[in-house]
Coordinates of C-alpha atoms (C1' of nucleotides) in Angstrom, one line a residue:
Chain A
X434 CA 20.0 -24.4 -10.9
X435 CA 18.3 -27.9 -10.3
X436 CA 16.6 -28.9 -13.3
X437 CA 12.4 -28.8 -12.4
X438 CA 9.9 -29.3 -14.5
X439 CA 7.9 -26.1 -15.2
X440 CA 4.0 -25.5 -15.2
X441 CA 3.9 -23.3 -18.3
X442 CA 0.2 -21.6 -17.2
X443 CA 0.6 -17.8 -17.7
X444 CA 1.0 -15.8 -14.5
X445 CA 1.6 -12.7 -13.3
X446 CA 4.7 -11.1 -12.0
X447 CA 2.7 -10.8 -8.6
X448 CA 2.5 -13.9 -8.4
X449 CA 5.4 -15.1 -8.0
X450 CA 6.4 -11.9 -5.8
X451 CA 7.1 -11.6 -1.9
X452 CA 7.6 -8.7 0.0
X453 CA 7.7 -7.4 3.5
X454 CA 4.3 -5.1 4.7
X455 CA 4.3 -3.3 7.5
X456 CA 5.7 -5.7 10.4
X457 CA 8.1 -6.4 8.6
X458 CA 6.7 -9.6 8.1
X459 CA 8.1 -11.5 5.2
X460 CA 4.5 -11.8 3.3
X461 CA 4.5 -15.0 1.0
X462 CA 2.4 -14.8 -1.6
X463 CA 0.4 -18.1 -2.0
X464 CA 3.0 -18.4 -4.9
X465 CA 5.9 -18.1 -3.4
X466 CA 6.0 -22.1 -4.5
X467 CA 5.7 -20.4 -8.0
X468 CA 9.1 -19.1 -7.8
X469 CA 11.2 -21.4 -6.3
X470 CA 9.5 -24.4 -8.9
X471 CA 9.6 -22.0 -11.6
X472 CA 12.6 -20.3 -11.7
X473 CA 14.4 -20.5 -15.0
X474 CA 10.8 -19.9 -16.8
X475 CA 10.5 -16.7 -14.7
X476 CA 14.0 -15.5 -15.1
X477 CA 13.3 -16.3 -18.9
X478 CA 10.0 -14.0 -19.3
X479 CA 12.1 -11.3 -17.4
X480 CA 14.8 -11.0 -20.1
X481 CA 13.9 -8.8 -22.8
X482 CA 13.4 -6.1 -20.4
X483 CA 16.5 -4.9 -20.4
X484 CA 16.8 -5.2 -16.8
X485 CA 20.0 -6.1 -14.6
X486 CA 18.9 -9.2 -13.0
X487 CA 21.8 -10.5 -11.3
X488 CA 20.7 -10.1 -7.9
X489 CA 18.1 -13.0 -8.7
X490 CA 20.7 -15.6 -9.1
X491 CA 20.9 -15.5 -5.3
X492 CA 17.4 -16.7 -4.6
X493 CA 17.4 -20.2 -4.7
X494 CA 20.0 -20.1 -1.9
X495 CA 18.6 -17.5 -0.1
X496 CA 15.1 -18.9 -0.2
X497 CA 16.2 -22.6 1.4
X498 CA 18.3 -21.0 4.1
X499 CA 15.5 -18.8 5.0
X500 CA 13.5 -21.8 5.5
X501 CA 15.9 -23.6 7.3
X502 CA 16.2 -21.0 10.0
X503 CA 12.2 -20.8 10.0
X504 CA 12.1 -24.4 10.7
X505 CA 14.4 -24.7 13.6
X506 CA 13.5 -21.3 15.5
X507 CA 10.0 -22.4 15.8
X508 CA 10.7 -25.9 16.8
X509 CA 12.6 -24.1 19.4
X510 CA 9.8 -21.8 20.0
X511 CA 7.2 -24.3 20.2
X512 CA 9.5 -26.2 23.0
X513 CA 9.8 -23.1 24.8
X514 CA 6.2 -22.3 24.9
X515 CA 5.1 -25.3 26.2
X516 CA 7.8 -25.8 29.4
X517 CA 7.0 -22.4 30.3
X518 CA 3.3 -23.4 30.8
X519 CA 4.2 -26.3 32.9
X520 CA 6.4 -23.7 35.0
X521 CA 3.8 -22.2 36.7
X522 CA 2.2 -25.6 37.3
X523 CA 5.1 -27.2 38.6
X524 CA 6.0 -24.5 41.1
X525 CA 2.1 -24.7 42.7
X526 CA 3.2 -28.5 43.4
X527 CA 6.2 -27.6 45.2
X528 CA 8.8 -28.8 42.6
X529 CA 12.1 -27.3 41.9
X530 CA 12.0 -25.0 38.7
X531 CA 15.4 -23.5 38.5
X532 CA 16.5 -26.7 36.4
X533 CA 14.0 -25.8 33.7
X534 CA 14.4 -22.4 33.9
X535 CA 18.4 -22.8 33.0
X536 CA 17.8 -24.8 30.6
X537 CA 15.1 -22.5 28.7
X538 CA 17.7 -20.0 29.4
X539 CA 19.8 -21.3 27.4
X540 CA 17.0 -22.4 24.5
X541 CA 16.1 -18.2 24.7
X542 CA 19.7 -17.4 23.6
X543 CA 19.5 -20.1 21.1
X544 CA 16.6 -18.3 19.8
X545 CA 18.0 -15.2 19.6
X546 CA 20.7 -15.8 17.3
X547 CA 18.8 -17.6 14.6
X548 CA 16.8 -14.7 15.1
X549 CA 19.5 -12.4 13.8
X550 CA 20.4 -15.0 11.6
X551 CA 17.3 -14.6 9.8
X552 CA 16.9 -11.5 9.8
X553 CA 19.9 -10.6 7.9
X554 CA 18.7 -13.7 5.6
X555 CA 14.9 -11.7 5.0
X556 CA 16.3 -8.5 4.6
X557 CA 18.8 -9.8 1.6
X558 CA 15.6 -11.5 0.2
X559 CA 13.6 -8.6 0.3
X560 CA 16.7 -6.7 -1.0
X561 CA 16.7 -9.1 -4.0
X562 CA 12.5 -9.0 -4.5
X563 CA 12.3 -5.6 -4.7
X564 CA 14.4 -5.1 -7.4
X565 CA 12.8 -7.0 -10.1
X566 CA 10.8 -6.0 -12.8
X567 CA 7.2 -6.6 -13.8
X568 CA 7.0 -9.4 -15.6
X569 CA 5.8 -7.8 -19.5
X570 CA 1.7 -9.2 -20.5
X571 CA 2.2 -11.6 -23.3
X572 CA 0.5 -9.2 -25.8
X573 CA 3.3 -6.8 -25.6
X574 CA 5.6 -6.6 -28.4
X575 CA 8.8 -8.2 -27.9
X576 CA 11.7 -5.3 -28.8
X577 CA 14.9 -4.1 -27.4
X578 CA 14.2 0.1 -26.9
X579 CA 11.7 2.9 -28.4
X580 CA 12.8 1.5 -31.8
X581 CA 10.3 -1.7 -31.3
X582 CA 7.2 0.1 -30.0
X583 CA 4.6 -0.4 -31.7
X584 CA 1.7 2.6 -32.9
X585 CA -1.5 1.3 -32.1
X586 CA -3.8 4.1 -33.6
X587 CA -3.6 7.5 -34.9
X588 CA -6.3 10.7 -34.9
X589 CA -6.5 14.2 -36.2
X590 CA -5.2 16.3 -38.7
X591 CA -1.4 17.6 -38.8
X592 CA -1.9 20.8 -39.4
X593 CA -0.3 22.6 -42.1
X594 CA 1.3 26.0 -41.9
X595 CA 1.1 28.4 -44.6
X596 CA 4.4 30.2 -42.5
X597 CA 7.5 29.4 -40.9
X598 CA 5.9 28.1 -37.1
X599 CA 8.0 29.0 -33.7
X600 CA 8.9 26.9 -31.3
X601 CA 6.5 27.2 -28.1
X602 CA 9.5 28.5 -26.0
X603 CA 9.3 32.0 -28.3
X604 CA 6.2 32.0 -29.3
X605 CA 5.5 31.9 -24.9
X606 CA 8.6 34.1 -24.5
X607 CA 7.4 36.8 -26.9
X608 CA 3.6 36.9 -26.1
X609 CA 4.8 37.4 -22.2
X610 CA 3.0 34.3 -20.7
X611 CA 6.6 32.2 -20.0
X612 CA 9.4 33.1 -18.7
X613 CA 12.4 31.1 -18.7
X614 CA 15.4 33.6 -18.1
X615 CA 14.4 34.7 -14.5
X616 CA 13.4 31.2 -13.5
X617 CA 16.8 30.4 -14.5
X618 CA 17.8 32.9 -12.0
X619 CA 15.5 32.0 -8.9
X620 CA 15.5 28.5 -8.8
X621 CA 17.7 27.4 -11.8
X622 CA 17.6 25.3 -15.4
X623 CA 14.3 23.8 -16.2
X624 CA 12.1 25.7 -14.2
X625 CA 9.5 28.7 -15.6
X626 CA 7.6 31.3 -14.3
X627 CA 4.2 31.2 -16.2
X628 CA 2.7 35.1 -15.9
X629 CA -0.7 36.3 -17.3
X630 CA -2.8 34.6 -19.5
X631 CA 0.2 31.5 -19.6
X632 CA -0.6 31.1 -15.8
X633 CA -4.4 31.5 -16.7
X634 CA -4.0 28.6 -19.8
X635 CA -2.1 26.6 -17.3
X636 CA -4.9 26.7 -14.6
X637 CA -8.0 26.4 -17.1
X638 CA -6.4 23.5 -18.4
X639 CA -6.1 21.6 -15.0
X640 CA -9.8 22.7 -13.9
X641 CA -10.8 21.3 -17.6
X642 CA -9.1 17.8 -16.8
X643 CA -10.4 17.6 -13.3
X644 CA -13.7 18.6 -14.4
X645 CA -14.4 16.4 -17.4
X646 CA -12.8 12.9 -15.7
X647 CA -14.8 13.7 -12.8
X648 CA -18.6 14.4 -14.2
X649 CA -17.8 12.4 -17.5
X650 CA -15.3 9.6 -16.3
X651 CA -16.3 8.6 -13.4
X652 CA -13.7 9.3 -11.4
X653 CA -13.6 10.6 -8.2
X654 CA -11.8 13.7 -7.5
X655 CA -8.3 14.0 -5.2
X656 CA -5.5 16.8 -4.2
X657 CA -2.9 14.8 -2.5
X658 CA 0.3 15.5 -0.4
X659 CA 3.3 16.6 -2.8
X660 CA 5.7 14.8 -0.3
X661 CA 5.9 11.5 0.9
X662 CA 7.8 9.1 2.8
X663 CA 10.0 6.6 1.6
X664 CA 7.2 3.8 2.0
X665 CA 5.4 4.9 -0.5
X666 CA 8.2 5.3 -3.2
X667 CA 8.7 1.9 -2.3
X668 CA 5.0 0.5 -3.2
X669 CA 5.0 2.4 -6.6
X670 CA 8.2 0.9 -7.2
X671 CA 10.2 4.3 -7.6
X672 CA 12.3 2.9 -4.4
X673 CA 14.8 1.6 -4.3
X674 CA 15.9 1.3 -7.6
X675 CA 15.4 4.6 -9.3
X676 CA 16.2 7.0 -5.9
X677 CA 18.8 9.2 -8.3
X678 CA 15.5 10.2 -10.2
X679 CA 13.8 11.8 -7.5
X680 CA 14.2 14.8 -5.3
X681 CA 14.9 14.0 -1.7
X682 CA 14.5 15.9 1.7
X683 CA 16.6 14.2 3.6
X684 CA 16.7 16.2 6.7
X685 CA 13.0 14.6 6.7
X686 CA 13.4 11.7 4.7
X687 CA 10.6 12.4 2.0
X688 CA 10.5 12.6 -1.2
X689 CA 8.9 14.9 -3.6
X690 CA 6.5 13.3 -5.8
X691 CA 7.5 12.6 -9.4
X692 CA 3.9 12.2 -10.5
X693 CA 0.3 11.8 -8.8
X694 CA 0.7 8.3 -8.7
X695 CA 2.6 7.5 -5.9
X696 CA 0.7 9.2 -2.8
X697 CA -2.7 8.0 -4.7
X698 CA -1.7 5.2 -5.5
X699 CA -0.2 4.7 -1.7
X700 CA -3.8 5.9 -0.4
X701 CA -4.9 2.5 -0.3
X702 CA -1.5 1.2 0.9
X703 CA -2.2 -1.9 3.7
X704 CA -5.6 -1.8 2.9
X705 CA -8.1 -4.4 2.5
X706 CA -10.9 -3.4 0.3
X707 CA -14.5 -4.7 0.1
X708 CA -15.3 -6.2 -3.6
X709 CA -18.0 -3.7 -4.1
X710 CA -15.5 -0.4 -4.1
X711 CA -14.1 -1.8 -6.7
X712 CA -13.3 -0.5 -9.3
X713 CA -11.7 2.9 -7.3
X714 CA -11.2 5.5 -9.6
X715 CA -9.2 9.2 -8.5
X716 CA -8.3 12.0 -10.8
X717 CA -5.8 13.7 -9.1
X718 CA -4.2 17.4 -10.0
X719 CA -0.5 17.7 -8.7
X720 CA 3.0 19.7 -8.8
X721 CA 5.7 17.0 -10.5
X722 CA 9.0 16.7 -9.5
X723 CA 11.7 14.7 -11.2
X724 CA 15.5 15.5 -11.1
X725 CA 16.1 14.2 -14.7
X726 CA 19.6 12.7 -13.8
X727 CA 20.9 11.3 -16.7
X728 CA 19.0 13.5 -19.2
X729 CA 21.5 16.6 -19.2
X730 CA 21.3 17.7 -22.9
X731 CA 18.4 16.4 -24.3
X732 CA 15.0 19.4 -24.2
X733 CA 17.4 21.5 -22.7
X734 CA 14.7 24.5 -24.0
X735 CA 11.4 24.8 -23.3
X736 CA 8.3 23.3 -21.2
X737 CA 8.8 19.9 -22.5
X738 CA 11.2 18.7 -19.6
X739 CA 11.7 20.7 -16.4
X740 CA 11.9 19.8 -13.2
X741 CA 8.9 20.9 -12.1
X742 CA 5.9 20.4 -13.9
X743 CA 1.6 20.2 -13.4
X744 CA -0.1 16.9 -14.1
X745 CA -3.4 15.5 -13.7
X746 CA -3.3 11.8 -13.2
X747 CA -5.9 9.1 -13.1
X748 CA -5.7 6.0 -10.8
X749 CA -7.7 2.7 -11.0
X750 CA -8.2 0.2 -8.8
X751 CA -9.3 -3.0 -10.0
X752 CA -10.5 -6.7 -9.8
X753 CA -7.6 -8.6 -11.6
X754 CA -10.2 -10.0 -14.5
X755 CA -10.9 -6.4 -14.9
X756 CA -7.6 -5.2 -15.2
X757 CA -7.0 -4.8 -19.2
X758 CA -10.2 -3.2 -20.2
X759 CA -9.9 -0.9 -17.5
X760 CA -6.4 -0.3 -19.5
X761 CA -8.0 0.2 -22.7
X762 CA -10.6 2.6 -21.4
X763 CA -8.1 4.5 -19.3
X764 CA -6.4 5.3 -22.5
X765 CA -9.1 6.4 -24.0
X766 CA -9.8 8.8 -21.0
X767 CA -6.8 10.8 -21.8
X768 CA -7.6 10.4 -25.5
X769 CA -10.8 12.0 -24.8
X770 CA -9.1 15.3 -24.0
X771 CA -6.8 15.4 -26.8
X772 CA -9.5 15.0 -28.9
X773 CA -11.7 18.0 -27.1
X774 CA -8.7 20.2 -27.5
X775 CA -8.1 19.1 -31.1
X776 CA -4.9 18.0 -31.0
X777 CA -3.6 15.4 -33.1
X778 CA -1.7 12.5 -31.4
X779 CA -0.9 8.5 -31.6
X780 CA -0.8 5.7 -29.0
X781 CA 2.5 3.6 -28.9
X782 CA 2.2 0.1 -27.3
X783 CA 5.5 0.1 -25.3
X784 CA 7.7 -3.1 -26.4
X785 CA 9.0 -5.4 -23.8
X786 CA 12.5 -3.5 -23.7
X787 CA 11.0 0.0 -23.1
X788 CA 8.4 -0.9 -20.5
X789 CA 10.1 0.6 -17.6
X790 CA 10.2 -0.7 -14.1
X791 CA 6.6 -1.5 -13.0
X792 CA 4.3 -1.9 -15.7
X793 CA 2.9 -5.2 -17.1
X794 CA 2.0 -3.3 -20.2
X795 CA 1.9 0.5 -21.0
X796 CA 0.6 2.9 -23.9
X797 CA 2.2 6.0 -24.3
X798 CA 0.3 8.8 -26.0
X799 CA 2.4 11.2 -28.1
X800 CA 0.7 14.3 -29.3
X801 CA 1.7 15.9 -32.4
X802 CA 4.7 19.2 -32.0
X803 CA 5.2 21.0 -35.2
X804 CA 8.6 23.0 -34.6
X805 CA 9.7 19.3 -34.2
X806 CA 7.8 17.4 -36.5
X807 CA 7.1 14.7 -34.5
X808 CA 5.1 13.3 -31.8
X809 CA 6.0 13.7 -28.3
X810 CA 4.9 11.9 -25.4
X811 CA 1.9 13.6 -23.2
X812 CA 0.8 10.7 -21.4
X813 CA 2.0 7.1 -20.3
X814 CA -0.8 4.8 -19.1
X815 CA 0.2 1.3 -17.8
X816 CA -1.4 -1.5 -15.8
X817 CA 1.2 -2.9 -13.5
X818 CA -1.4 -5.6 -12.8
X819 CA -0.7 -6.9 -8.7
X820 CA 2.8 -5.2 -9.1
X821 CA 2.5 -2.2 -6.9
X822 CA 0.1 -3.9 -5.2
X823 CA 1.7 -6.1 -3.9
X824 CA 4.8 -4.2 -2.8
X825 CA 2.1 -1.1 -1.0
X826 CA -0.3 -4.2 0.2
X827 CA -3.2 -3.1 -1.5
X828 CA -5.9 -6.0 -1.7
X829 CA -9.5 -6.8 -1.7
X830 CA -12.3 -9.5 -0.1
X831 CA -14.5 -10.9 -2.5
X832 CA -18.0 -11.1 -0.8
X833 CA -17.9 -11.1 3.0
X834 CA -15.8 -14.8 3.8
X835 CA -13.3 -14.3 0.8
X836 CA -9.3 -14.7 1.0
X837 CA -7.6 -11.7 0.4
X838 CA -6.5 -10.7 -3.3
X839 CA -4.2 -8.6 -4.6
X840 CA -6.1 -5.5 -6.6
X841 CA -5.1 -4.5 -9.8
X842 CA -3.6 -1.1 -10.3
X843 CA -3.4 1.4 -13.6
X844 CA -2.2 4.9 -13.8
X845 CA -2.1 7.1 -16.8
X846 CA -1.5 10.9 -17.2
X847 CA -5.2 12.9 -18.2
X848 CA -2.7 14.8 -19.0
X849 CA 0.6 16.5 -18.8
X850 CA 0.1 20.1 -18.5
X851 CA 3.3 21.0 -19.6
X852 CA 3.3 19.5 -22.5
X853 CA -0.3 20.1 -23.3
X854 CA 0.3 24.2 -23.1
X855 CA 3.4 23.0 -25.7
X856 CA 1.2 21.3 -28.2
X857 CA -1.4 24.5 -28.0
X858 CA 0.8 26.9 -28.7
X859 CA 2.5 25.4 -31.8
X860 CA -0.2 23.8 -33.2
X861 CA -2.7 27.0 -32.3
X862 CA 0.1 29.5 -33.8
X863 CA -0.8 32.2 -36.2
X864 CA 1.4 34.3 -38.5
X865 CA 1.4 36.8 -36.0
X866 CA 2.7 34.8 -33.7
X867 CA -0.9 35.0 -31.6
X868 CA -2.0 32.1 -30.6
X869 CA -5.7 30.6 -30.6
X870 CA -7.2 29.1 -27.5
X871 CA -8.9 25.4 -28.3
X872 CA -12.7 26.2 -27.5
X873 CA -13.4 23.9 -24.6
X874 CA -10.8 25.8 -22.9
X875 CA -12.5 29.6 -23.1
X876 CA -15.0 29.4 -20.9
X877 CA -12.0 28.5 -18.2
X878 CA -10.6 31.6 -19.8
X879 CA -12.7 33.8 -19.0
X880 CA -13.8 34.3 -23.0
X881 CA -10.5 34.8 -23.8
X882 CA -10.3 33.9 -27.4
X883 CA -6.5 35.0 -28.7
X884 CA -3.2 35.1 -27.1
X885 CA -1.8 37.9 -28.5
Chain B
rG213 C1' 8.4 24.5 20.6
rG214 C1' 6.1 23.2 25.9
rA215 C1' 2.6 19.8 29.1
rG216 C1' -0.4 15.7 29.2
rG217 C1' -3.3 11.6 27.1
rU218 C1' -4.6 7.6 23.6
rA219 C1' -3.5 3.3 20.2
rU220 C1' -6.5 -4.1 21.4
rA221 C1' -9.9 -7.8 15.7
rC222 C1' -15.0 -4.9 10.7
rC223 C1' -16.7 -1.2 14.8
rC224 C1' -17.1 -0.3 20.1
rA225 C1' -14.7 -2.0 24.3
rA226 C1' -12.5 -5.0 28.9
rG227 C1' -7.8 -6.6 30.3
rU228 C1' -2.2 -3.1 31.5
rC229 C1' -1.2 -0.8 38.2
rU230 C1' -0.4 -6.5 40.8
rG231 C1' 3.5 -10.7 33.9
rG232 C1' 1.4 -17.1 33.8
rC233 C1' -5.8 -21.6 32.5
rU234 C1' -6.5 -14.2 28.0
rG235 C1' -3.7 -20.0 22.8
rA236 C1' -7.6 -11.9 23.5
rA237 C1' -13.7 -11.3 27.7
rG238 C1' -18.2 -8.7 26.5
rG239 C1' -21.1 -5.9 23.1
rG240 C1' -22.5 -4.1 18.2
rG241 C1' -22.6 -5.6 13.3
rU242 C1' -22.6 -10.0 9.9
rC243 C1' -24.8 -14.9 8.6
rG244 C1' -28.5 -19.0 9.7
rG245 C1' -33.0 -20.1 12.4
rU246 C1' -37.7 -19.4 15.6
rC247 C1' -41.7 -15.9 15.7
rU248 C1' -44.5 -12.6 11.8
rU249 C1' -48.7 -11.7 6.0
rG250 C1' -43.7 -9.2 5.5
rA251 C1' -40.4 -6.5 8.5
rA252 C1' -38.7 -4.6 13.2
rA253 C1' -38.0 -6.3 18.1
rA254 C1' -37.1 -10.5 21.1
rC255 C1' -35.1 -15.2 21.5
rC256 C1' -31.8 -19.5 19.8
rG257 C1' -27.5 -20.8 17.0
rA258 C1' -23.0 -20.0 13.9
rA259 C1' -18.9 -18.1 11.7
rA260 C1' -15.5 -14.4 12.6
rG261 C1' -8.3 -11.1 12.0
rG262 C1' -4.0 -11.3 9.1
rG263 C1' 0.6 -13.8 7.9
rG264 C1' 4.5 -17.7 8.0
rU265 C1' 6.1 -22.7 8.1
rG266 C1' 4.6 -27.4 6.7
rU267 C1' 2.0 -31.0 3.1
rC268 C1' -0.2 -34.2 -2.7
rA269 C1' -3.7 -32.2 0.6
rA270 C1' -4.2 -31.6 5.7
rA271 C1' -3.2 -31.7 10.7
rG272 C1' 0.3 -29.5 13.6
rC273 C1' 3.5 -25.6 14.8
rC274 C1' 5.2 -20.3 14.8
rC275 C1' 4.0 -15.1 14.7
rG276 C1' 0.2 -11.6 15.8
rC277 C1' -2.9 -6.4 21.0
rG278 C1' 0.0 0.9 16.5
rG279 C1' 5.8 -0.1 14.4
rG280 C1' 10.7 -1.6 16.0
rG281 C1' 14.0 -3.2 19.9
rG282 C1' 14.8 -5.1 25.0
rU283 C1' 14.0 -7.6 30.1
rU284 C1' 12.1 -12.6 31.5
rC285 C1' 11.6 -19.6 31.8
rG286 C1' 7.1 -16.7 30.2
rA287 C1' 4.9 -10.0 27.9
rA288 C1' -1.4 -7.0 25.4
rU289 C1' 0.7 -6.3 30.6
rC290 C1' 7.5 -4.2 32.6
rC291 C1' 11.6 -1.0 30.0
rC292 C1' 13.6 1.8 25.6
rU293 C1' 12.5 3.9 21.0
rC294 C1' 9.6 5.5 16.7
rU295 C1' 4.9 6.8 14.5
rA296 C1' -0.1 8.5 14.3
rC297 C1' -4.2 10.7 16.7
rC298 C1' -6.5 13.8 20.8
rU299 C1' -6.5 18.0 24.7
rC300 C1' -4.2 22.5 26.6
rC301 C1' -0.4 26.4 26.0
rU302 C1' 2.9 28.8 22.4
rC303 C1' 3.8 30.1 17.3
rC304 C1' 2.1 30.3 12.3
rA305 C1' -0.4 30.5 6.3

RNA sequence: GGAGGUAUACCCAAGUCUGGCUGAAGGGGUCGGUCUUGAAAACCGAAAGGGGUGUCAAAGCCCGCGGGGGUUCGAAUCCCUCUACCUCCUCCA
């Protein structure tokens, strides 16, 4: 790398990020500059990610041949465009054309293979733009894996049991409401049937999520499609890194959604919003749908990892400025149900290492399981800042003559069902292996007070 | 599944048959003004897509008429292909 000197002004990953929309355009951010000025400082904010980042080393080169081809297909462009105006003019005075015309012939052909050329050239580039990360907010703590997160906060009570607690997989087994064993034989490992007053708990507690983000939150409500196209897997950033994690039709090409986020999210996809709809909040109930490659073994029992799952998810859209309060308060969204169910949890800042793909800077919440004596997560909320945004062209006008910006987006879980029905039934657990519903939940109940 | 049709800028909409001063008309809306006590209407005027390249900055240039490819000296216009939407038939929760 050439030695440069380097602005050291904070910036985000977004801006230093380029990516084809739809056209296929190569779409240059305004910082484009950023990257090819700044590259080692870049490169150096990327590393404690834990990401493989040899693809970036190609840039540089990449970049300048890119621009090399740009430069001499339009000087030929620009030549052609003009004689083939004069064409037309020359033929009205009588003149002989054919001259020209061989000549432009052979400028067309020209064209046409640095055409090619560059589009082998763009398609590498985007190749290596898509695959890195977010580049990690500098108040997240610097750490290699799970080991360096850091607990923010803690509320409620662990409760104490005066008897030996069940896990949730018997207590849910016994009191009829889950049922593992002929899941296992209609679709296959990590899938359940709920039945009864399970399925009932399952439902009230996605009609309790919906209901209280919408009237209490602010947010407006949304059922989207459970499949979607390879596009949108891309903006979210799923694609094309992490394709072994999702389910794929591929007599269709779509892909089941792992979470809420990506059709929501994707809603907005090429869009240029007005200032004043901003911020954009959804609360969206969906079916989740992750293969879990690479996790055979662990929570092999149980609801807390299946394949299929129930989520509500909330999704912001927001001025950048705006971006990390709305981060704080979407946390404390999903906090909000936890503590209306009583439930005891903590919020983990996510070090740099354990930050995952997309996000700038993510809180897990982990509520509290008593048969493992330890908190499990229940809900990840992250601001990816202009990341997805960038990738799914999502951007906004600020008053009516404004260039266009890149939005801020945040998604968090408000919550995981799943794991929600877990935490009730070992923390709600009796001696008699009954469990208590959480109040706010019986009037979705139907009264119902008592599994038993 | 079968038969047609449509896609142009924030919105509506010409242009496509007959390729070239369309380097996208005309409206609406928006903004400024005149008039008015204020507003509406009317009239006058203005700005107006999104990218790329280039540069200290700019100018300039390139791209852009649903997406992609092709024909041609030259494509909104001709050809191929994909997608979305509409109408009718068929089927279906």
């Amino acid at each position: 790398m050439v030695s440069r000197e380097y602005k050291l002004s904070s910036l985000s990953w977004g801006e230093v990020f380029l990516i084809f929309i739809k056209n296929r355009r190569l779409m240059t951010v305004l910082d484009i500059k950023y990257l090819r000025n700044n590259f080692e400082e870049v490169t150096k904010r990327l590393e404690h990610r834990g990401e493989d980042l040899s693809d970036l080393e190609r840039f540089g080169e990449i970049d300048q041949k890119r621009r090399q081809l740009i430069v001499e297909t339009e000087n030929l462009k620009a030549k052609r465009n003009d004689v083939s105006k004069q064409i037309p003019i020359l033929k009205k005075e009588g003149k002989d054309v054919q001259p020209v015309i061989t000549e432009m012939r052979e400028v067309g052909d020209r064209i046409n293979e640095l055409d090619q050329e560059l589009r082998v050239i763009e398609a590498q580039l985007k190749q290596i733009m898509l695959s890195i990360p977010n580049i990690p907010h500098e108040s997240v703590p610097v750490g290699e894996d799970e080991e360096d997160n850091v607990e923010v906060r803690r509320w409620g009570e662990i409760p104490e049991f005066s008897f030996e607690i069940k896990p949730h997989w018997d207590l849910g087994t016994e009191l009829g409401i889950l049922d593992f064993e002929r899941a296992s034989k209609v679709a296959g490992s990590r899938f359940v049937f709920y039945k009864g007053l399970g399925a009932r708990l399952e439902r009230a507690l996605w009609n309790f999520m919906m209901d209280y983000h919408a009237e209490h939150h602010g947010y407006e409500e949304m059922l989207p499609p459970y499949l979607v196209n390879r596009n949108s897997m891309t903006g979210t950033g799923q694609l094309p890194k992490f394709s072994e994690d999702a389910f794929h039709i591929e007599a269709w090409d779509y892909y089941l959604i792992p979470t809420a986020e990506v059709p929501v999210t994707n809603y907005h996809s090429q869009e240029i919003l007005k200032e004043e709809d901003l911020p954009q909040k959804y609360v969206a109930y969906s079916g989740c749908f992750r293969s879990e490659a690479g996790s055979a073994g662990r929570d092999t029992r149980g609801l807390i990892r299946q394949h299929q799952f129930n989520k509500v998810e909330l999704v912001q859209f927001v001025k950048p400025e705006d971006s990390y309060d709305a981060l704080e308060q979407l946390t404390g969204h999903a906090e909000k149900i936890l503590q209306l169910l009583k439930l005891p949890y903590r919020v983990m800042s996510m070090c740099t290492g354990d930050l995952g793909f997309t996000a700038a800077k993510k809180y897990d919440i982990e509520v509290w399981v008593p048969n493992q004596n330890t908190y499990r997560e229940i809900s990840s909320c992250s601001n990816f800042e202009d990341f997805q945004a960038r990738r799914a062209g999502i951007r906004f006008r600020r008053g009516a003559k404004g260039k266009p910006e890149f939005v801020h987006t945040l998604n968090g879980s408000g919550l995981a069902i799943g794991r929600t029905i877990v935490a009730i039934l070992e923390n709600y657990q009796q001696e008699d292996g009954s469990v208590i519903i959480p109040e706010v939940l019986r009037p979705y109940m139907g009264g119902v007070e008592v599994i038993r």
